[in-house]
XYZ file of C-alpha atoms in Angstrom:
684
model
C 19.030 5.953 -21.166
C 21.406 4.478 -18.596
C 21.214 0.980 -17.204
C 20.680 -0.342 -13.707
C 24.283 -1.482 -13.800
C 25.294 2.200 -14.084
C 23.473 2.981 -10.839
C 25.349 0.229 -9.017
C 28.697 1.289 -10.464
C 28.135 4.917 -9.513
C 27.583 4.051 -5.878
C 30.588 1.751 -5.755
C 32.946 4.143 -7.525
C 32.041 7.147 -5.417
C 31.837 5.356 -2.110
C 28.764 7.329 -1.107
C 29.646 7.595 2.540
C 28.395 11.026 3.549
C 30.012 11.670 6.942
C 29.800 8.061 8.226
C 28.764 7.610 11.833
C 29.594 4.796 14.253
C 27.504 5.527 17.344
C 26.197 2.236 18.725
C 27.301 0.196 15.707
C 27.703 0.282 11.967
C 25.153 2.290 9.968
C 22.536 0.484 7.919
C 23.713 -0.511 4.458
C 21.667 -1.074 1.285
C 22.544 -4.776 1.438
C 20.579 -4.971 4.721
C 17.459 -4.931 2.564
C 18.153 -8.640 2.039
C 18.237 -9.285 5.802
C 15.222 -7.395 7.138
C 11.971 -9.317 7.663
C 8.339 -8.270 8.037
C 5.575 -9.517 10.328
C 2.057 -9.294 8.918
C -1.511 -10.520 9.405
C -1.263 -11.803 13.003
C -4.156 -14.133 13.827
C -4.859 -14.928 17.467
C -6.491 -18.276 18.259
C -10.103 -18.324 19.477
C -8.968 -19.136 23.028
C -6.358 -16.361 22.936
C -3.459 -18.712 23.665
C -1.536 -18.674 20.364
C -0.788 -16.340 17.478
C 0.043 -17.280 13.903
C 1.468 -14.599 11.649
C 2.986 -14.204 8.197
C 6.739 -13.652 8.149
C 8.083 -12.219 4.910
C 11.734 -12.511 3.951
C 14.146 -12.125 1.031
C 16.437 -14.786 -0.391
C 19.774 -13.312 -1.451
C 20.721 -16.343 -3.555
C 17.654 -16.240 -5.795
C 16.901 -12.501 -5.477
C 13.317 -13.250 -4.534
C 10.821 -12.637 -1.743
C 8.873 -15.332 0.118
C 6.726 -15.792 3.205
C 6.201 -18.508 5.814
C 3.887 -18.855 8.798
C 5.254 -18.553 12.332
C 3.527 -19.360 15.614
C 4.069 -18.275 19.218
C 2.228 -18.259 22.491
C 0.462 -15.003 23.297
C 3.004 -14.260 26.014
C 5.780 -14.382 23.405
C 7.105 -17.814 24.331
C 7.656 -20.843 22.091
C 8.215 -18.685 19.006
C 8.921 -20.949 16.035
C 8.220 -21.524 12.331
C 5.005 -23.329 11.431
C 5.925 -23.645 7.757
C 9.320 -23.413 6.094
C 10.845 -23.184 2.638
C 10.982 -20.750 -0.235
C 7.229 -20.562 -0.694
C 4.511 -17.955 -0.452
C 2.401 -18.889 2.565
C -0.215 -16.402 3.727
C -3.744 -15.562 4.911
C -3.749 -17.812 8.021
C -7.233 -18.263 9.520
C -8.140 -20.288 12.605
C -11.152 -22.585 12.548
C -13.905 -21.508 14.968
C -12.879 -24.208 17.476
C -9.143 -23.477 17.119
C -8.216 -27.044 16.126
C -7.292 -26.255 12.515
C -5.646 -23.492 10.530
C -6.495 -22.669 6.920
C -3.976 -20.772 4.805
C -2.980 -20.070 1.224
C 0.236 -21.476 -0.191
C 1.984 -22.186 -3.475
C 3.993 -25.080 -2.033
C 2.140 -27.439 -4.372
C 3.178 -25.393 -7.412
C 0.339 -22.875 -7.461
C -1.713 -21.045 -4.847
C -4.282 -23.329 -3.197
C -6.078 -23.521 0.160
C -4.345 -25.692 2.741
C -5.626 -26.833 6.141
C -3.360 -27.829 9.033
C -4.644 -29.935 11.923
C -2.833 -28.234 14.787
C -2.599 -31.187 17.182
C -1.140 -33.650 14.675
C 0.639 -31.165 12.420
C -0.827 -32.865 9.339
C -1.455 -30.449 6.464
C -3.700 -31.106 3.491
C -4.205 -29.184 0.268
C -7.992 -29.007 0.110
C -8.546 -27.233 -3.228
C -7.455 -27.907 -6.760
C -8.720 -24.826 -8.557
C -7.239 -23.343 -11.713
C -7.459 -19.716 -10.558
C -5.944 -18.326 -7.381
C -8.306 -18.327 -4.361
C -8.546 -15.291 -2.089
C -10.319 -14.142 1.071
C -10.599 -17.292 3.196
C -13.514 -17.456 5.664
C -14.547 -20.425 7.815
C -18.242 -21.191 8.136
C -19.535 -20.725 11.702
C -19.767 -24.497 12.229
C -16.231 -25.064 10.887
C -17.428 -27.492 8.212
C -16.826 -25.311 5.134
C -14.473 -22.632 3.903
C -15.649 -19.845 1.633
C -13.316 -18.092 -0.773
C -13.389 -15.959 -3.892
C -11.771 -16.608 -7.217
C -12.004 -15.529 -10.820
C -14.421 -17.379 -13.092
C -12.807 -16.970 -16.520
C -14.614 -15.876 -19.635
C -13.340 -16.167 -23.177
C -10.898 -13.474 -24.241
C -11.464 -11.696 -27.574
C -9.381 -12.968 -30.465
C -8.664 -12.027 -34.052
C -11.280 -13.864 -36.065
C -10.485 -15.844 -39.166
C -6.964 -16.937 -38.273
C -5.945 -20.116 -40.113
C -5.339 -23.220 -38.049
C -1.784 -23.860 -36.963
C -0.386 -27.017 -38.624
C 0.375 -29.918 -36.310
C 3.862 -29.566 -34.881
C 4.284 -25.980 -36.085
C 5.815 -23.428 -33.702
C 4.129 -20.061 -34.057
C 4.776 -16.876 -32.162
C 2.578 -15.834 -29.257
C -0.774 -14.719 -30.686
C -1.829 -11.088 -30.815
C -3.641 -9.755 -27.775
C -6.978 -8.072 -28.536
C -7.886 -5.294 -26.084
C -11.539 -4.334 -25.626
C -11.622 -3.042 -22.008
C -10.801 0.397 -20.635
C -8.674 -1.131 -17.858
C -6.812 -4.074 -19.326
C -3.658 -4.135 -17.222
C -2.932 -3.203 -13.646
C 0.171 -2.408 -11.672
C 1.666 -5.355 -9.734
C -0.654 -7.672 -11.689
C 0.084 -7.182 -15.382
C -2.448 -7.886 -18.098
C -5.789 -8.707 -16.505
C -7.525 -11.986 -17.291
C -11.082 -11.964 -18.562
C -13.772 -13.042 -16.148
C -15.622 -12.209 -12.943
C -14.806 -12.646 -9.255
C -17.255 -15.050 -7.594
C -17.750 -16.738 -4.246
C -17.177 -20.455 -3.652
C -17.410 -22.902 -0.754
C -15.394 -26.072 -0.217
C -15.613 -28.723 2.526
C -13.006 -27.968 5.187
C -11.746 -31.538 4.908
C -11.242 -31.152 1.157
C -13.317 -31.849 -1.908
C -14.851 -30.114 -4.873
C -15.309 -26.357 -4.612
C -18.849 -25.226 -5.433
C -19.639 -21.841 -6.965
C -22.192 -19.887 -4.944
C -22.606 -16.517 -6.668
C -23.224 -16.002 -10.362
C -23.719 -13.440 -13.095
C -21.562 -11.146 -15.197
C -20.324 -8.993 -12.339
C -17.867 -9.229 -9.456
C -18.561 -10.205 -5.855
C -16.230 -9.304 -3.001
C -13.612 -7.715 -5.236
C -12.652 -7.143 -8.859
C -9.945 -9.761 -9.178
C -7.158 -7.462 -8.001
C -5.684 -8.094 -4.568
C -7.834 -9.629 -1.858
C -11.539 -10.264 -1.509
C -13.934 -9.165 1.248
C -17.055 -11.025 2.401
C -18.519 -12.569 5.541
C -20.706 -15.494 6.631
C -23.997 -14.953 8.391
C -23.865 -16.516 11.893
C -26.364 -19.216 10.867
C -24.148 -20.255 7.947
C -26.947 -19.774 5.400
C -25.669 -16.652 3.623
C -22.541 -14.942 2.401
C -22.554 -11.148 2.641
C -20.480 -9.343 0.006
C -20.309 -6.151 -2.009
C -20.808 -6.049 -5.756
C -20.763 -3.528 -8.576
C -23.645 -4.443 -10.884
C -22.744 -1.906 -13.552
C -21.677 -3.368 -16.859
C -18.633 -3.012 -19.072
C -16.093 -0.366 -18.164
C -18.434 1.052 -15.500
C -17.284 -1.796 -13.236
C -14.443 0.566 -12.275
C -16.821 3.183 -10.922
C -16.778 3.662 -7.142
C -20.333 2.403 -6.815
C -20.784 -0.897 -4.993
C -23.621 -2.216 -2.861
C -23.920 -4.907 -0.212
C -25.701 -8.141 -1.155
C -26.869 -11.206 0.740
C -26.183 -14.398 -1.240
C -27.833 -17.681 -0.330
C -25.238 -20.444 0.046
C -27.865 -23.024 -0.904
C -28.996 -21.654 -4.261
C -26.989 -18.466 -4.973
C -29.988 -16.150 -4.859
C -28.788 -12.602 -4.202
C -30.668 -9.851 -2.409
C -29.512 -6.220 -2.471
C -29.193 -4.605 0.968
C -27.811 -1.113 0.224
C -28.658 1.441 -2.444
C -26.809 4.695 -2.945
C -24.298 6.410 -5.218
C -20.951 5.511 -3.761
C -19.093 2.488 -2.440
C -20.536 0.160 0.191
C -17.802 -2.376 0.915
C -16.263 -4.879 3.348
C -19.492 -5.920 5.121
C -19.306 -7.879 8.400
C -22.258 -9.410 10.255
C -22.632 -9.067 14.024
C -22.293 -12.351 15.948
C -25.900 -11.996 17.164
C -27.070 -11.645 13.522
C -28.810 -8.302 14.208
C -26.598 -5.877 12.269
C -24.207 -5.480 9.374
C -21.298 -3.057 9.593
C -19.705 -1.848 6.358
C -17.517 0.907 4.909
C -18.343 3.595 2.368
C -19.355 7.151 1.576
C -21.756 9.218 -0.514
C -19.773 9.911 -3.654
C -19.306 13.654 -4.277
C -16.587 13.114 -6.899
C -13.945 14.877 -4.836
C -10.272 14.032 -4.896
C -10.381 12.920 -1.257
C -13.415 11.593 0.573
C -13.472 10.020 4.007
C -14.453 6.363 4.123
C -16.873 6.031 7.038
C -18.043 3.116 9.149
C -21.762 2.401 8.662
C -24.267 0.229 10.469
C -27.573 -1.175 9.226
C -30.051 -3.739 10.419
C -29.476 -7.287 9.212
C -32.224 -6.868 6.579
C -30.583 -3.691 5.196
C -32.938 -1.229 6.846
C -32.056 1.908 8.811
C -28.484 2.501 7.607
C -26.563 5.083 9.620
C -23.033 6.419 9.898
C -21.420 4.918 12.983
C -18.189 6.944 12.744
C -19.934 10.291 12.228
C -18.012 11.827 15.138
C -14.663 11.085 13.480
C -13.344 13.195 10.586
C -11.018 10.423 9.412
C -11.179 7.441 7.060
C -11.913 4.082 8.667
C -10.819 0.612 7.526
C -10.680 -3.029 8.604
C -13.999 -3.284 10.465
C -14.548 -6.359 12.686
C -17.297 -6.982 15.220
C -16.480 -7.386 18.892
C -17.385 -10.907 20.111
C -20.294 -9.595 22.210
C -21.848 -7.662 19.268
C -21.770 -4.443 21.324
C -19.281 -2.636 19.131
C -17.100 -2.695 16.031
C -13.317 -2.632 15.985
C -11.862 -0.570 13.150
C -8.640 1.221 12.254
C -8.112 4.824 11.297
C -5.157 7.137 10.729
C -4.771 10.371 12.673
C -1.908 12.825 12.065
C 0.121 10.095 10.430
C -0.390 7.515 13.190
C -2.459 4.340 12.689
C -4.910 3.639 15.499
C -7.296 0.848 16.443
C -10.585 1.941 18.004
C -13.724 0.311 19.333
C -16.871 2.007 18.023
C -19.911 1.561 20.244
C -23.368 1.235 18.726
C -24.208 4.766 19.870
C -21.393 6.200 17.700
C -18.896 6.896 20.474
C -15.452 5.377 20.192
C -12.323 4.758 22.225
C -8.756 4.125 21.059
C -7.520 0.629 21.895
C -4.040 0.658 20.331
C -1.700 2.842 18.298
C 1.191 2.396 15.879
C -0.488 -0.267 13.767
C 1.245 -1.211 10.539
C 4.745 -2.214 9.619
C 5.791 -2.536 5.981
C 9.243 -1.004 6.257
C 7.864 2.336 5.091
C 6.643 5.508 6.796
C 3.413 5.253 4.797
C 0.232 4.647 6.740
C -2.103 1.726 6.187
C -1.054 -1.886 6.149
C -2.201 -2.466 9.711
C -3.925 -5.747 10.579
C -5.433 -7.153 13.752
C -7.468 -10.078 15.086
C -9.210 -10.881 18.366
C -10.020 -13.906 20.508
C -13.406 -14.812 21.952
C -12.345 -13.218 25.235
C -11.415 -9.966 23.485
C -7.612 -10.346 23.454
C -6.138 -8.622 20.403
C -3.066 -9.312 18.272
C -1.929 -6.727 15.775
C 0.967 -5.742 13.547
C 2.851 -2.683 14.670
C 5.779 -0.421 13.852
C 7.495 2.502 15.543
C 10.342 4.707 14.395
C 12.869 2.249 15.819
C 11.022 -1.075 15.476
C 10.271 -2.013 11.914
C 7.631 -4.724 11.791
C 6.465 -6.910 14.666
C 3.480 -8.425 16.477
C 1.936 -6.872 19.587
C -0.743 -8.136 21.964
C -3.416 -6.600 24.193
C -4.701 -9.141 26.732
C -6.470 -7.175 29.413
C -3.704 -4.653 30.030
C -1.416 -2.404 28.072
C -0.262 -3.249 24.572
C 3.079 -5.033 24.445
C 5.275 -6.399 21.661
C 5.776 -10.153 21.637
C 8.226 -10.442 18.734
C 11.459 -8.774 17.713
C 12.079 -10.397 14.385
C 14.815 -7.968 13.289
C 16.680 -7.771 16.571
C 19.487 -9.845 15.078
C 20.001 -7.247 12.324
C 19.752 -4.184 14.564
C 21.906 -5.636 17.342
C 25.065 -4.291 15.703
C 23.489 -1.441 13.734
C 22.855 2.167 14.626
C 19.759 3.890 13.292
C 18.783 7.534 13.157
C 16.618 9.109 15.811
C 13.298 10.494 14.561
C 11.851 13.805 15.767
C 8.349 15.109 15.038
C 8.121 18.760 13.966
C 5.377 21.203 12.925
C 5.584 24.447 10.968
C 3.388 26.955 9.176
C 3.205 27.075 5.402
C 4.472 30.280 3.825
C 1.456 30.205 1.492
C -1.369 30.641 4.002
C -0.127 29.687 7.469
C -1.562 26.156 7.310
C 0.068 23.973 9.975
C 2.085 21.123 8.488
C 3.414 18.049 10.263
C 6.702 16.376 9.463
C 9.504 14.282 10.873
C 13.289 14.607 10.883
C 15.582 11.599 10.858
C 18.995 12.495 12.236
C 22.105 10.533 11.258
C 23.396 8.009 13.799
C 25.827 9.773 16.102
C 24.192 13.120 15.351
C 26.142 16.160 16.585
C 24.059 19.402 16.660
C 27.221 21.491 16.368
C 28.013 20.066 12.925
C 26.514 20.856 9.522
C 24.739 18.080 7.633
C 23.296 17.697 4.138
C 19.472 17.697 4.072
C 17.364 15.334 1.980
C 13.709 16.308 1.461
C 11.790 13.060 0.789
C 8.228 13.518 -0.523
C 5.399 11.001 -0.275
C 3.223 9.848 -3.139
C -0.498 9.371 -3.383
C -1.042 12.258 -3.382
C -3.855 11.267 -1.006
C -1.680 9.358 1.439
C 0.321 10.104 4.572
C 3.638 9.454 6.219
C 3.909 8.804 9.934
C 6.198 7.780 12.789
C 7.088 4.343 11.431
C 10.409 2.722 10.614
C 11.322 3.465 7.006
C 14.139 1.485 5.383
C 14.774 3.942 2.570
C 14.868 7.041 4.762
C 17.037 5.336 7.368
C 19.484 4.372 4.606
C 19.639 8.034 3.567
C 20.307 9.046 7.179
C 22.908 6.282 7.534
C 24.979 8.068 4.874
C 25.219 11.182 7.062
C 22.135 13.077 5.869
C 19.376 14.698 7.861
C 16.152 13.487 6.242
C 12.933 15.519 6.287
C 9.631 13.864 5.398
C 6.264 15.527 5.764
C 2.528 15.545 5.097
C 1.747 18.622 2.976
C -1.803 19.708 2.180
C -3.674 16.939 0.424
C -2.321 14.306 2.798
C -4.751 11.998 4.523
C -5.245 11.608 8.307
C -6.031 15.296 8.929
C -9.659 15.332 7.813
C -11.518 15.956 4.562
C -10.870 19.699 4.359
C -7.093 19.230 4.621
C -7.165 16.386 2.098
C -9.257 18.315 -0.389
C -7.001 21.376 -0.221
C -5.483 20.049 -3.468
C -8.752 19.109 -5.171
C -8.273 19.884 -8.882
C -5.075 21.745 -7.975
C -2.281 19.214 -7.613
C 0.608 19.848 -7.798
C 0.237 23.377 -6.526
C 0.466 25.095 -3.171
C 1.769 21.936 -1.508
C 5.092 23.232 -2.873
C 5.058 26.015 -0.267
C 4.301 23.554 2.530
C 7.383 21.525 1.641
C 9.775 24.427 1.134
C 8.606 25.977 4.396
C 9.540 22.712 6.073
C 13.018 22.886 4.574
C 13.331 26.449 5.907
C 12.194 25.319 9.359
C 14.876 22.625 9.521
C 17.609 24.890 8.126
C 16.790 27.447 10.823
C 17.787 24.917 13.474
C 21.396 25.532 12.587
C 22.699 22.045 11.820
C 21.995 21.993 8.054
C 24.515 22.888 5.360
C 22.163 24.882 3.123
C 24.535 24.443 0.183
C 23.857 20.708 0.286
C 20.112 20.290 -0.120
C 18.669 17.345 -2.054
C 15.137 16.299 -2.987
C 13.628 12.920 -3.841
C 10.178 11.377 -4.001
C 8.226 8.561 -5.605
C 4.998 8.497 -7.599
C 3.121 11.604 -6.391
C 6.351 12.451 -4.598
C 8.105 12.156 -7.947
C 5.550 14.616 -9.313
C 6.268 17.072 -6.510
C 10.024 16.586 -6.901
C 9.728 17.746 -10.512
C 7.390 20.567 -9.387
C 9.892 21.700 -6.746
C 12.863 21.899 -9.116
C 10.618 23.624 -11.654
C 10.169 26.470 -9.146
C 13.500 26.707 -7.317
C 17.181 25.980 -7.918
C 18.141 25.672 -4.243
C 18.607 21.887 -4.423
C 21.951 20.547 -5.647
C 20.437 17.361 -7.102
C 17.076 15.650 -7.451
C 15.811 12.099 -7.956
C 12.297 11.547 -9.246
C 11.126 7.971 -8.759
C 8.348 6.833 -11.136
C 6.687 10.255 -11.618
C 3.746 11.546 -13.634
C 4.959 14.293 -15.953
C 2.162 14.884 -18.436
C -1.352 14.590 -17.002
C -2.857 14.410 -20.479
C -0.899 11.285 -21.435
C -1.121 9.810 -17.935
C -4.913 9.823 -18.078
C -4.797 7.955 -21.369
C -2.250 5.283 -20.385
C -2.284 4.602 -16.623
C -4.161 1.705 -15.058
C -6.134 4.051 -12.779
C -7.104 6.458 -15.567
C -10.905 5.980 -15.172
C -10.610 7.001 -11.518
C -8.156 9.875 -11.940
C -10.125 11.528 -14.745
C -13.294 11.494 -12.664
C -11.902 12.476 -9.263
C -8.682 14.395 -9.882
C -9.693 16.504 -12.871
C -12.738 18.501 -13.960
C -13.253 16.329 -17.037
C -11.652 14.680 -20.049
C -8.266 15.996 -21.220
C -9.398 17.362 -24.586
C -12.244 19.249 -22.931
C -9.916 20.817 -20.340
C -6.612 21.280 -22.147
C -5.602 24.455 -20.298
C -6.330 22.906 -16.927
C -4.285 19.787 -17.696
C -1.437 21.882 -19.083
C -1.299 24.147 -16.024
C -0.733 21.124 -13.773
C 1.675 19.363 -16.119
C 5.314 19.172 -15.076
C 6.219 20.075 -18.641
C 4.744 23.526 -17.990
C 7.684 24.322 -15.669
C 10.391 22.098 -17.143
C 12.094 25.033 -18.890
C 12.901 26.461 -15.436
C 14.816 23.347 -14.312
C 18.574 23.582 -13.830
C 18.918 20.942 -11.097
C 20.769 17.733 -12.080
C 18.004 15.120 -12.087
C 17.831 11.347 -12.104
C 14.577 9.642 -13.109
C 14.096 5.987 -12.097
C 11.101 3.853 -13.071
C 10.231 0.179 -13.369
C 9.637 -1.114 -16.881
C 6.443 -2.882 -15.729
C 5.059 0.155 -13.923
C 1.465 0.516 -15.129
C 0.520 3.069 -12.461
C 2.891 5.786 -13.699
C 3.987 4.289 -17.011
C 7.547 4.475 -18.298
C 6.398 6.841 -21.051
C 5.978 9.546 -18.400
C 9.604 9.270 -17.302
C 10.778 9.138 -20.906
C 9.043 12.436 -21.654
C 10.758 14.149 -18.737
C 14.158 12.696 -19.577
C 13.901 13.818 -23.200
C 12.682 17.283 -22.204
C 15.555 17.794 -19.770
C 18.060 16.523 -22.327
C 16.766 18.921 -24.964
C 17.115 21.770 -22.473
C 20.698 20.810 -21.652
C 20.004 19.821 -18.042
C 22.203 17.081 -16.610
C 19.960 14.033 -16.350
C 19.874 10.246 -16.494
C 17.004 7.807 -16.937
C 17.272 4.504 -15.065
C 14.952 1.772 -16.336
C 14.518 -1.127 -13.913
C 13.548 -4.361 -15.694
C 10.575 -6.369 -14.455
C 9.647 -3.855 -11.765
C 6.156 -2.432 -11.122
C 5.378 0.722 -9.163
C 7.626 1.142 -6.130
C 10.684 -0.828 -7.358
C 10.607 -3.425 -4.581
C 9.641 -6.669 -6.323
C 13.218 -7.967 -6.526
C 15.384 -7.211 -3.474
C 18.422 -6.372 -5.633
C 16.374 -3.776 -7.507
C 15.333 -2.206 -4.215
C 19.007 -2.100 -3.260
C 19.857 -0.502 -6.601
C 17.119 2.091 -6.126
C 18.810 3.309 -2.958
C 22.372 2.857 -4.228
C 21.615 4.855 -7.375
C 19.802 7.611 -5.495
C 22.522 8.132 -2.919
C 25.172 7.883 -5.613
C 23.484 10.656 -7.571
C 23.435 12.905 -4.520
C 27.070 12.147 -3.732
C 28.066 12.878 -7.299
C 26.660 16.394 -6.980
C 28.085 17.378 -3.624
C 29.878 20.701 -3.649
C 33.620 20.089 -4.068
C 35.629 20.734 -0.917
C 38.537 23.150 -1.199
């Protein structure tokens, strides 16, 4: 085991400047991670005149991440902070009349709901709850705010423990585990209890619990919550999984109508599969929601559905679209539903008419500093103006507006960073897989100052998921690789989303597998262009990409070095330790490990580890519960026993992704590039 300090020292000692370029300015540097900011969750006012959004930033002095609210006019003018300080402000929501703004903030010491009166600028903390609220929603009359929060239940304890004497200092008590999923990545150990819906007066007061029972409403206590008011203000509409015990993790939710007055719940949908994120039409005639009929496949499209307000006559509204849909919101006139979907790696916003037809309204939604899809958000005014988060290959994370004409950006929050920086140009490419001719999409990032007559190292960067997709979005990590003089190839092999169910399910019960050929064919396609030094090929990937990195080097020795970020190595142990084990066993495998030993073994990375000769770094966060550290330890030990050059980098306090602390994100890139530099072919 080597420390994080080793990764930093390696980069510094070796310099890691692979053919530096100075085209328009200096290349990006890992330390720029501290300077780049992100725009998220833009909320346009009801009259369309102003936009409030969440602006996320890093603090180099405390090595922490925070967020404030910023406001601007819809034409981009008068752009300024609405809140300031090293706090976590988020989830801004305008009142129906646009005079107030509700948001979540920890500026009082813990997350509570705050309301700002926009004319006076006075802000009040209107809740004093012990558990963190989520999913703010104003009542139609603006008098109440609904939210969700955990209602705790008693945790199991060891019975019969003697009482602690007064004044005695005992160690932390033992933790008794009695649930299948007891910890979750990014969250840690899960509290005991159920997610329920509450309402609180918008002027402040005592929050009142609306829903009840030993089951969750609107979420399962992880991440956000999803529910909606009925236009008359009498009901909250939310999804719930009524199964008990560990079955709460099954993908089987239904939509319920809950009376705000007395909490009585009425079930509106009934089928095997998820029915989630319901929204009621402004005219109170329909409910739109998301879901699918569960066929227990690895990848299944999430469709947009429509039913009458009483739950009758459900039908698939997005039947004409072979893509997953998310983020449904009704148009103000109730004649259609706005929703997002991803197509060939690009996030799009569409308006679905009630007859099932749809038209694309905007593209390039998203912006998290990564090429991954998802993460897009949008909002609309009463006149139909739309604000949304967006990202392109050369603009990382900003706010755009559609107000009767073409979409246009209204912020440039990282212009100050990029003013004196050069970034790599991105080119879309397609090729055919050597396995079966399947067409595969990818992108090449060329180093700043690219010269097609020169030879460059090539880095193959592989996405995780595996049911996910890259696209034409600004990616900090890949741009940092290109900034060091590398050509970077990233792609969507079979199994990736945004190409339809058949493409996604090409790896059903067979991952990793033939996606290997898709990736290597992409490397061949780039090498054939003539500007790659084929003696300097490198491969890296995280999560599912870490899996495929290990799969690649288990089948070929053409790469000089590899870095596997937070991989799964042994599917048997993964399905008995990971937070998502109940899901992965059911949807990714034909059954339980001990009933399908040969199948699990054939897909294990240990089945090909004896073929590996490539020098390999493994890097994983010590609080990664998605692909636990034990997976990386197995691979490190196996490679060591086989005499392969390898190091294991353990990153303290980090969950999946290694981005919680900015310095750890820096170290992730410094260590990776240092490992590649260390294994460059010596020049004569």
